[in-house]
CSV table of C-alpha atoms in Angstrom, one decimal:
chain,number,residue,atom,x,y,z
E,1,UNK,CA,86.4,38.9,143.8
E,2,UNK,CA,86.0,36.6,146.8
E,3,UNK,CA,82.9,34.5,146.8
E,4,UNK,CA,82.0,35.9,150.2
E,5,UNK,CA,82.6,39.5,150.6
E,6,UNK,CA,83.4,40.8,154.1
E,7,UNK,CA,79.9,41.4,155.5
E,8,UNK,CA,81.1,44.6,157.1
E,9,UNK,CA,81.3,46.0,153.6
E,10,UNK,CA,77.6,45.6,153.3
E,11,UNK,CA,77.1,47.3,156.7
E,12,UNK,CA,79.3,50.2,155.4
E,13,UNK,CA,77.0,50.6,152.4
E,14,UNK,CA,74.1,51.1,154.7
E,15,UNK,CA,76.0,53.6,156.8
E,16,UNK,CA,77.2,55.4,153.7
E,17,UNK,CA,73.6,55.8,152.6
E,18,UNK,CA,72.2,56.8,156.0
E,19,UNK,CA,70.9,60.4,156.0
E,20,UNK,CA,69.7,60.5,159.6
E,21,UNK,CA,67.0,58.0,160.3
E,22,UNK,CA,66.3,57.1,156.7
E,23,UNK,CA,68.4,55.4,154.1
E,24,UNK,CA,68.7,56.5,150.5
E,25,UNK,CA,68.9,53.6,147.9
E,26,UNK,CA,72.2,55.1,146.7
E,27,UNK,CA,73.8,58.5,146.7
E,28,UNK,CA,73.2,60.6,143.6
E,29,UNK,CA,70.9,58.4,141.6
E,30,UNK,CA,68.2,58.1,144.2
E,31,UNK,CA,68.8,60.7,146.9
E,32,UNK,CA,65.6,60.3,148.9
E,33,UNK,CA,63.6,57.6,150.7
E,34,UNK,CA,61.8,55.0,148.6
E,35,UNK,CA,59.0,52.9,149.9
E,36,UNK,CA,59.9,49.3,149.3
E,37,UNK,CA,63.7,50.1,149.4
E,38,UNK,CA,63.2,51.4,152.9
E,39,UNK,CA,61.4,48.2,154.0
E,40,UNK,CA,64.1,45.9,152.6
E,41,UNK,CA,66.8,48.1,154.0
E,42,UNK,CA,65.3,47.8,157.5
E,43,UNK,CA,66.1,44.1,157.3
E,44,UNK,CA,69.7,45.0,156.7
E,45,UNK,CA,69.8,47.2,159.8
E,46,UNK,CA,68.2,44.4,161.8
E,47,UNK,CA,70.9,41.9,160.6
E,48,UNK,CA,73.6,44.4,161.5
E,49,UNK,CA,72.4,44.4,165.0
E,50,UNK,CA,70.8,47.9,165.1
E,51,UNK,CA,67.2,47.1,165.8
E,52,UNK,CA,66.3,50.7,166.8
E,53,UNK,CA,67.7,51.9,163.4
E,54,UNK,CA,65.6,49.3,161.6
E,55,UNK,CA,62.4,50.6,163.2
E,56,UNK,CA,63.4,54.2,162.7
E,57,UNK,CA,63.6,53.5,158.9
E,58,UNK,CA,59.9,52.4,159.1
E,59,UNK,CA,58.9,55.5,161.2
E,60,UNK,CA,60.6,57.9,158.8
E,61,UNK,CA,58.8,56.3,155.8
E,62,UNK,CA,55.5,56.6,157.6
E,63,UNK,CA,56.1,60.4,158.0
E,64,UNK,CA,55.1,60.6,154.4
E,65,UNK,CA,51.7,58.8,154.8
E,66,UNK,CA,48.7,60.6,153.4
E,67,UNK,CA,45.5,61.3,155.3
E,68,UNK,CA,43.8,58.7,153.1
E,69,UNK,CA,46.3,56.0,154.2
E,70,UNK,CA,48.5,55.8,151.2
E,71,UNK,CA,52.3,55.5,151.8
E,72,UNK,CA,53.9,57.2,148.8
E,73,UNK,CA,56.7,55.7,146.8
E,74,UNK,CA,59.0,58.6,147.5
E,75,UNK,CA,59.3,60.7,150.6
E,76,UNK,CA,61.3,63.9,149.9
E,77,UNK,CA,62.8,64.5,153.4
E,78,UNK,CA,65.3,67.0,152.1
E,79,UNK,CA,66.2,69.4,149.2
E,80,UNK,CA,65.0,67.9,145.9
E,81,UNK,CA,66.7,70.2,143.3
E,82,UNK,CA,69.0,67.4,142.0
E,83,UNK,CA,66.2,64.9,141.3
E,84,UNK,CA,63.6,64.7,138.5
E,85,UNK,CA,60.7,64.5,138.9
E,86,UNK,CA,60.8,66.4,142.2
E,87,UNK,CA,58.0,67.6,144.4
E,88,UNK,CA,57.1,70.5,142.1
E,89,UNK,CA,56.3,68.1,139.3
E,90,UNK,CA,54.3,65.8,141.6
E,91,UNK,CA,52.3,68.8,142.9
E,92,UNK,CA,51.6,67.2,146.4
E,93,UNK,CA,51.0,70.0,148.9
E,94,UNK,CA,52.1,68.4,152.2
E,95,UNK,CA,55.2,68.2,154.4
E,96,UNK,CA,57.3,66.3,154.0
E,97,UNK,CA,56.8,66.4,150.2
E,98,UNK,CA,56.1,63.1,148.5
E,99,UNK,CA,55.2,61.6,145.2
E,100,UNK,CA,51.5,60.8,144.4
E,101,UNK,CA,51.7,57.0,143.9
E,102,UNK,CA,52.7,54.1,146.0
E,103,UNK,CA,54.9,51.0,145.6
E,104,UNK,CA,54.5,47.2,146.4
E,105,UNK,CA,53.8,47.1,150.1
E,106,UNK,CA,56.4,44.7,151.4
E,107,UNK,CA,56.5,46.9,154.5
E,108,UNK,CA,54.1,44.8,156.6
E,109,UNK,CA,55.9,41.6,155.9
E,110,UNK,CA,59.2,43.2,156.9
E,111,UNK,CA,57.7,44.6,160.1
E,112,UNK,CA,56.6,41.1,161.0
E,113,UNK,CA,60.2,39.9,160.7
E,114,UNK,CA,61.5,42.9,162.7
E,115,UNK,CA,59.0,42.0,165.5
E,116,UNK,CA,59.6,38.3,165.5
E,117,UNK,CA,63.3,38.3,165.2
E,118,UNK,CA,64.2,41.3,167.3
E,119,UNK,CA,66.2,40.6,170.4
E,120,UNK,CA,65.0,43.8,172.2
E,121,UNK,CA,61.5,42.7,173.1
E,122,UNK,CA,60.5,46.0,174.8
E,123,UNK,CA,61.6,48.0,171.7
E,124,UNK,CA,59.8,45.6,169.3
E,125,UNK,CA,56.6,45.8,171.2
E,126,UNK,CA,56.7,49.6,171.5
E,127,UNK,CA,57.5,50.2,167.9
E,128,UNK,CA,55.0,47.7,166.6
E,129,UNK,CA,52.2,49.3,168.6
E,130,UNK,CA,53.2,52.7,167.3
E,131,UNK,CA,53.6,51.8,163.6
E,132,UNK,CA,51.0,49.1,163.1
E,133,UNK,CA,47.9,51.4,162.9
E,134,UNK,CA,49.5,53.3,160.0
E,135,UNK,CA,50.3,50.2,158.1
E,136,UNK,CA,46.8,48.8,158.5
E,137,UNK,CA,45.4,52.1,157.1
E,138,UNK,CA,47.8,51.7,154.2
E,139,UNK,CA,46.4,48.3,153.3
E,140,UNK,CA,42.8,49.4,153.7
E,141,UNK,CA,43.6,52.2,151.3
E,142,UNK,CA,44.9,49.8,148.6
E,143,UNK,CA,41.7,47.7,148.8
E,144,UNK,CA,39.4,50.7,149.0
E,145,UNK,CA,40.9,53.0,146.4
E,146,UNK,CA,42.6,50.6,144.0
E,147,UNK,CA,39.8,47.9,143.9
E,148,UNK,CA,36.6,49.8,144.3
E,149,UNK,CA,34.7,47.1,142.4
E,150,UNK,CA,35.9,44.4,144.8
E,151,UNK,CA,37.4,42.1,142.1
E,152,UNK,CA,40.2,41.0,144.5
E,153,UNK,CA,42.8,42.5,142.1
E,154,UNK,CA,44.1,45.9,143.1
E,155,UNK,CA,45.3,48.1,140.2
E,156,UNK,CA,48.3,50.3,139.5
E,157,UNK,CA,48.2,53.7,137.8
E,158,UNK,CA,51.9,54.0,136.8
E,159,UNK,CA,54.7,51.6,135.9
E,160,UNK,CA,56.7,53.2,138.7
E,161,UNK,CA,54.1,52.0,141.2
E,162,UNK,CA,54.8,48.4,140.3
E,163,UNK,CA,58.4,48.8,141.4
E,164,UNK,CA,59.2,46.9,138.2
E,165,UNK,CA,59.3,50.2,136.3
E,166,UNK,CA,60.4,49.2,132.8
E,167,UNK,CA,59.1,45.7,132.6
E,168,UNK,CA,57.9,44.4,129.2
E,169,UNK,CA,54.5,43.8,130.9
E,170,UNK,CA,53.8,47.5,130.7
E,171,UNK,CA,54.7,48.1,127.0
E,172,UNK,CA,51.1,47.5,125.9
E,173,UNK,CA,49.3,49.6,128.5
E,174,UNK,CA,51.9,52.4,128.2
E,175,UNK,CA,51.2,52.6,124.5
E,176,UNK,CA,47.8,53.9,125.3
E,177,UNK,CA,49.3,56.9,127.3
E,178,UNK,CA,50.2,60.0,125.2
E,179,UNK,CA,53.6,61.6,125.6
E,180,UNK,CA,53.9,64.6,127.8
E,181,UNK,CA,53.8,67.9,125.9
E,182,UNK,CA,56.6,69.6,127.9
E,183,UNK,CA,60.4,69.7,128.0
E,184,UNK,CA,62.2,68.1,130.9
E,185,UNK,CA,65.7,67.1,131.9
E,186,UNK,CA,66.3,63.6,133.2
E,187,UNK,CA,68.9,63.0,135.9
E,188,UNK,CA,69.3,59.3,135.8
E,189,UNK,CA,71.0,59.0,132.4
E,190,UNK,CA,73.7,61.4,133.6
E,191,UNK,CA,74.5,59.1,136.5
E,192,UNK,CA,74.4,55.6,135.0
E,193,UNK,CA,74.8,54.1,131.6
E,194,UNK,CA,71.8,55.2,129.5
E,195,UNK,CA,71.7,51.7,127.8
E,196,UNK,CA,70.6,50.3,131.2
E,197,UNK,CA,67.8,52.8,131.7
E,198,UNK,CA,64.3,53.3,130.2
E,199,UNK,CA,64.1,55.0,126.7
E,200,UNK,CA,62.7,58.5,126.1
E,201,UNK,CA,59.6,56.9,124.7
E,202,UNK,CA,58.7,55.4,128.1
E,203,UNK,CA,59.8,58.4,130.1
E,204,UNK,CA,57.6,60.8,128.1
E,205,UNK,CA,54.6,58.7,129.1
E,206,UNK,CA,55.8,58.3,132.7
E,207,UNK,CA,55.8,62.1,133.0
E,208,UNK,CA,52.5,62.5,131.3
E,209,UNK,CA,50.9,60.3,134.0
E,210,UNK,CA,52.5,62.4,136.8
E,211,UNK,CA,51.0,65.5,135.2
E,212,UNK,CA,47.7,63.7,134.9
E,213,UNK,CA,47.6,62.9,138.6
E,214,UNK,CA,48.4,66.5,139.5
E,215,UNK,CA,45.8,68.0,137.1
E,216,UNK,CA,43.1,65.8,138.6
E,217,UNK,CA,44.1,66.7,142.2
E,218,UNK,CA,44.8,63.0,143.0
E,219,UNK,CA,41.1,62.3,143.2
E,220,UNK,CA,40.7,58.5,143.7
E,221,UNK,CA,37.3,58.3,141.9
E,222,UNK,CA,38.5,60.3,138.9
E,223,UNK,CA,41.8,58.4,138.6
E,224,UNK,CA,40.1,55.0,138.7
E,225,UNK,CA,37.6,56.2,136.0
E,226,UNK,CA,39.9,58.2,133.7
E,227,UNK,CA,43.5,57.3,134.2
E,228,UNK,CA,44.8,56.1,130.8
E,229,UNK,CA,47.0,53.5,132.5
E,230,UNK,CA,45.2,51.1,134.8
E,231,UNK,CA,46.8,47.7,135.3
E,232,UNK,CA,46.0,44.7,137.6
E,233,UNK,CA,49.6,44.1,138.5
E,234,UNK,CA,50.2,40.5,139.7
E,235,UNK,CA,53.4,41.5,141.6
E,236,UNK,CA,51.6,44.3,143.5
E,237,UNK,CA,48.6,42.0,144.1
E,238,UNK,CA,50.9,39.3,145.5
E,239,UNK,CA,53.0,41.4,147.7
E,240,UNK,CA,49.9,43.1,149.1
E,241,UNK,CA,48.3,39.8,149.8
E,242,UNK,CA,51.4,38.5,151.7
E,243,UNK,CA,51.6,41.7,153.6
E,244,UNK,CA,47.9,41.6,154.6
E,245,UNK,CA,48.3,38.0,155.8
E,246,UNK,CA,51.3,39.1,157.9
E,247,UNK,CA,49.4,42.0,159.4
E,248,UNK,CA,46.6,39.8,160.5
E,249,UNK,CA,49.0,37.2,161.9
E,250,UNK,CA,50.8,39.9,163.9
E,251,UNK,CA,47.5,40.9,165.5
E,252,UNK,CA,46.1,37.5,166.1
E,253,UNK,CA,49.3,35.9,167.4
E,254,UNK,CA,49.9,38.9,169.5
E,255,UNK,CA,52.5,37.2,171.7
E,256,UNK,CA,53.2,40.4,173.5
E,257,UNK,CA,49.7,40.8,174.7
E,258,UNK,CA,49.3,44.2,173.1
E,259,UNK,CA,45.6,43.9,172.6
E,260,UNK,CA,45.9,44.3,168.8
E,261,UNK,CA,42.8,42.2,167.9
E,262,UNK,CA,40.6,44.3,170.1
E,263,UNK,CA,42.1,47.5,169.0
E,264,UNK,CA,41.9,46.8,165.2
E,265,UNK,CA,39.1,44.2,165.1
E,266,UNK,CA,36.9,46.0,162.5
E,267,UNK,CA,39.9,46.6,160.2
E,268,UNK,CA,41.0,43.0,160.5
E,269,UNK,CA,37.6,41.8,159.5
E,270,UNK,CA,37.7,44.0,156.4
E,271,UNK,CA,41.2,42.8,155.5
E,272,UNK,CA,40.2,39.2,155.8
E,273,UNK,CA,37.3,39.8,153.4
E,274,UNK,CA,39.9,41.3,151.0
E,275,UNK,CA,42.1,38.3,151.3
E,276,UNK,CA,39.2,36.0,150.4
E,277,UNK,CA,38.4,38.1,147.3
E,278,UNK,CA,42.0,38.0,146.1
E,279,UNK,CA,42.3,34.3,146.6
E,280,UNK,CA,39.3,33.8,144.3
E,281,UNK,CA,39.9,36.8,141.9
E,282,UNK,CA,43.6,36.1,141.2
E,283,UNK,CA,42.7,32.9,139.3
E,284,UNK,CA,41.5,35.0,136.4
E,285,UNK,CA,45.2,35.9,135.9
E,286,UNK,CA,46.5,32.4,135.6
E,287,UNK,CA,47.9,31.2,132.2
E,288,UNK,CA,47.8,27.5,131.9
E,289,UNK,CA,49.6,27.8,128.6
E,290,UNK,CA,52.6,29.8,130.0
E,291,UNK,CA,52.6,28.1,133.4
E,292,UNK,CA,52.5,31.3,135.5
E,293,UNK,CA,50.3,34.2,136.4
E,294,UNK,CA,50.0,37.4,134.3
E,295,UNK,CA,49.2,41.0,134.8
E,296,UNK,CA,46.1,42.4,133.1
E,297,UNK,CA,45.5,45.6,131.2
E,298,UNK,CA,42.2,46.7,132.9
E,299,UNK,CA,41.6,49.3,130.2
E,300,UNK,CA,41.8,47.0,127.3
E,301,UNK,CA,40.6,43.9,129.3
E,302,UNK,CA,43.5,41.7,128.1
E,303,UNK,CA,46.1,39.6,129.9
E,304,UNK,CA,49.7,40.8,129.4
E,305,UNK,CA,51.4,37.7,128.1
E,306,UNK,CA,55.0,38.3,129.2
E,307,UNK,CA,56.7,35.8,131.5
E,308,UNK,CA,58.4,37.9,134.2
E,309,UNK,CA,59.2,37.5,137.9
E,310,UNK,CA,56.0,39.2,138.7
E,311,UNK,CA,54.1,36.2,137.4
E,312,UNK,CA,55.7,33.8,139.9
E,313,UNK,CA,55.4,36.1,143.0
E,314,UNK,CA,52.1,34.4,143.8
E,315,UNK,CA,54.4,31.8,145.4
E,316,UNK,CA,55.4,34.5,147.9
E,317,UNK,CA,51.8,35.4,148.4
E,318,UNK,CA,50.7,31.8,149.0
E,319,UNK,CA,47.8,32.2,146.5
E,320,UNK,CA,48.9,29.5,144.0
E,321,UNK,CA,47.4,26.1,144.1
E,322,UNK,CA,49.8,23.1,144.6
E,323,UNK,CA,49.6,22.3,140.9
E,324,UNK,CA,50.2,25.9,139.9
E,325,UNK,CA,53.2,26.0,142.2
E,326,UNK,CA,54.7,22.9,140.6
E,327,UNK,CA,54.3,24.4,137.1
E,328,UNK,CA,56.1,27.6,138.3
E,329,UNK,CA,58.8,25.5,139.9
E,330,UNK,CA,59.5,23.8,136.6
E,331,UNK,CA,59.5,27.2,134.9
E,332,UNK,CA,62.1,28.5,137.4
E,333,UNK,CA,64.4,25.6,136.7
E,334,UNK,CA,64.4,26.5,133.0
E,335,UNK,CA,64.8,30.2,133.8
E,336,UNK,CA,68.0,29.6,135.8
E,337,UNK,CA,69.5,27.3,133.2
E,338,UNK,CA,69.3,30.1,130.6
E,339,UNK,CA,70.4,33.0,132.9
E,340,UNK,CA,72.3,31.7,136.0
E,341,UNK,CA,72.9,34.9,137.9
E,342,UNK,CA,69.6,35.1,139.8
E,343,UNK,CA,66.1,35.0,138.4
E,344,UNK,CA,66.0,37.3,135.4
E,345,UNK,CA,63.2,39.8,135.7
E,346,UNK,CA,62.0,38.8,132.2
E,347,UNK,CA,62.3,35.2,131.1
E,348,UNK,CA,65.4,34.7,128.9
E,349,UNK,CA,63.4,33.1,126.1
E,350,UNK,CA,61.4,36.3,125.7
E,351,UNK,CA,62.0,38.4,122.6
E,352,UNK,CA,62.0,41.4,124.9
E,353,UNK,CA,64.7,40.0,127.2
E,354,UNK,CA,67.5,42.5,127.8
E,355,UNK,CA,69.8,41.3,130.6
E,356,UNK,CA,71.2,44.8,131.5
E,357,UNK,CA,68.2,47.1,130.9
E,358,UNK,CA,66.1,48.2,133.9
E,359,UNK,CA,63.6,45.5,134.7
E,360,UNK,CA,63.7,43.9,131.3
E,361,UNK,CA,66.1,41.1,132.2
E,362,UNK,CA,68.4,41.8,135.1
E,363,UNK,CA,68.3,40.0,138.4
E,364,UNK,CA,67.3,41.8,141.6
E,365,UNK,CA,68.2,40.3,145.0
E,366,UNK,CA,65.1,41.4,146.9
E,367,UNK,CA,62.9,39.7,144.3
E,368,UNK,CA,65.1,36.6,144.5
E,369,UNK,CA,64.6,36.6,148.2
E,370,UNK,CA,60.8,36.7,147.9
E,371,UNK,CA,60.8,33.9,145.3
E,372,UNK,CA,63.0,31.8,147.5
E,373,UNK,CA,60.7,32.3,150.5
E,374,UNK,CA,57.7,31.3,148.2
E,375,UNK,CA,59.5,28.2,147.0
E,376,UNK,CA,60.4,27.1,150.5
E,377,UNK,CA,56.8,27.5,151.7
E,378,UNK,CA,55.6,25.3,148.8
E,379,UNK,CA,58.1,22.6,149.6
E,380,UNK,CA,60.4,23.4,146.7
E,381,UNK,CA,63.6,23.5,148.6
E,382,UNK,CA,65.8,22.7,145.6
E,383,UNK,CA,64.5,25.7,143.7
E,384,UNK,CA,64.9,27.9,146.7
E,385,UNK,CA,68.5,26.8,147.2
E,386,UNK,CA,69.3,27.5,143.5
E,387,UNK,CA,67.9,31.0,143.8
E,388,UNK,CA,69.9,31.7,146.9
E,389,UNK,CA,73.1,30.3,145.4
E,390,UNK,CA,72.6,32.3,142.2
E,391,UNK,CA,72.1,35.5,144.3
E,392,UNK,CA,75.3,34.8,146.2
E,393,UNK,CA,77.1,34.5,142.9
E,394,UNK,CA,75.8,38.0,141.9
E,395,UNK,CA,77.4,39.5,145.1
E,396,UNK,CA,80.6,37.5,144.5
E,397,UNK,CA,80.8,38.6,140.8
E,398,UNK,CA,80.1,42.3,141.3
E,399,UNK,CA,79.5,43.5,144.9
E,400,UNK,CA,76.6,45.7,145.9
E,401,UNK,CA,75.1,47.0,142.7
E,402,UNK,CA,71.4,47.9,142.2
E,403,UNK,CA,70.8,44.9,140.0
E,404,UNK,CA,72.8,42.4,138.0
E,405,UNK,CA,73.2,41.2,134.4
E,406,UNK,CA,71.4,37.8,134.8
E,407,UNK,CA,73.6,36.1,132.2
E,408,UNK,CA,77.1,37.4,133.2
E,409,UNK,CA,76.7,38.6,136.8
E,410,UNK,CA,78.0,42.1,135.8
E,411,UNK,CA,76.8,44.8,138.2
E,412,UNK,CA,74.4,47.3,136.7
E,413,UNK,CA,72.6,50.5,137.7
E,414,UNK,CA,73.6,52.3,140.9
E,415,UNK,CA,76.6,51.3,143.0
E,416,UNK,CA,76.8,50.9,146.7
E,417,UNK,CA,73.1,50.0,146.8
E,418,UNK,CA,71.2,49.7,150.1
E,419,UNK,CA,68.8,46.9,149.4
E,420,UNK,CA,71.5,44.7,147.8
E,421,UNK,CA,73.7,45.2,150.8
E,422,UNK,CA,70.7,44.6,153.1
E,423,UNK,CA,69.9,41.3,151.3
E,424,UNK,CA,73.4,40.1,151.8
E,425,UNK,CA,73.3,41.0,155.5
E,426,UNK,CA,69.9,39.5,156.2
E,427,UNK,CA,69.6,36.7,153.7
E,428,UNK,CA,72.7,35.6,152.0
E,429,UNK,CA,75.3,35.7,154.8
E,430,UNK,CA,73.3,36.5,158.0
E,431,UNK,CA,75.4,34.9,160.7
E,432,UNK,CA,78.7,36.3,159.3
E,433,UNK,CA,77.0,39.7,159.0
E,434,UNK,CA,75.7,39.9,162.5
E,435,UNK,CA,79.0,38.7,164.0
E,436,UNK,CA,81.1,41.2,161.9
E,437,UNK,CA,78.8,44.1,162.7
E,438,UNK,CA,78.8,43.4,166.4
E,439,UNK,CA,82.6,43.1,166.4
E,440,UNK,CA,82.9,46.4,164.6
E,441,UNK,CA,80.6,48.2,167.1
E,442,UNK,CA,82.3,46.7,170.1
E,443,UNK,CA,79.1,45.2,171.4
E,444,UNK,CA,79.3,41.7,172.8
E,445,UNK,CA,76.8,39.1,171.6
E,446,UNK,CA,74.3,37.8,174.1
E,447,UNK,CA,75.0,34.1,174.8
């Protein structure tokens, strides 16, 4: 395969997965709108020159927002009979139907990019003013309901909520969750190679937690007190922190004069306090021995000593010290030597490294993008360039798969995947992508 695929192919993937204002990750395997997938995919629409469609992706996602501010990890815009677990399992009584957990909130950081890089200033100002209040409420929800003790470390109640569903980080906490006492039929293993997916052992516990949420009517106080799975997830903490910084910057820079500081002043003050708590509290998750940050089992009160990409996402958040960043930079160099096709989701030296199994060793382009941004901002341009080049090699080797074997570059998971195409459009080949998309649409570029 050519080292640089025709960028229009990536645009075609987005069009293929577009179901009318929202983009599914891929047809069949994930037939609805996922939270962080939608945010990343919006960048692809931006790079393809369709700014209105990029903002529409955000608007459709926010249709699923709960009254308490949570933006769920799945919004079931259409019929859900072909997907498990569907709305009837989640037991959420609202329209559109949704799941009952969230996902890493990269949404705010993406909206900042849409606003700053959009060419249609009137559109950007209008859409930012309309969507920003919901996203501020989303971040306030995280800090209020997922860190009620003000530790600075929000928690997750389900491996799916981390986005890194089957990471070795969750093996210990998941062992404390009983298996569900019910029969169910998975859909994922009928659509992709079962050797690349979570085992039945994990899935039994995933579904137990879904039932637990439903039985307890999604009550925030009860869940924090009684959920058998409660983890301080360093990737979630990092992405939330970056997003909150970006929200505050959008309001304070306010180049469009939208009056955002005056409108949201009280919320911004609360968010700044949350940032300060995290900057202090996250240091409890640093491992000097391993040279990265770790997640923590808040039930067992133990650090989860697995070196994964989650543990270096504090670079993206900007919450690592200079010395910590240098340690993580050295770790990344070693990482890429052992698994050259992107940053493997689990370090290749780990005994639990599986280069093809979901989140236990493959490379994911949106994570690579975040890590490259973090490296650049800490002055580690060499590491950022290596990550970008490795990501380009993934596309060259296999095309637009969900994720990639980090040792061989083989495509794994779903095919024709939206966020992979979006990362190629926006990050890996942006100029070519924009030019090709404009030519295909017949729209002339503005000189």
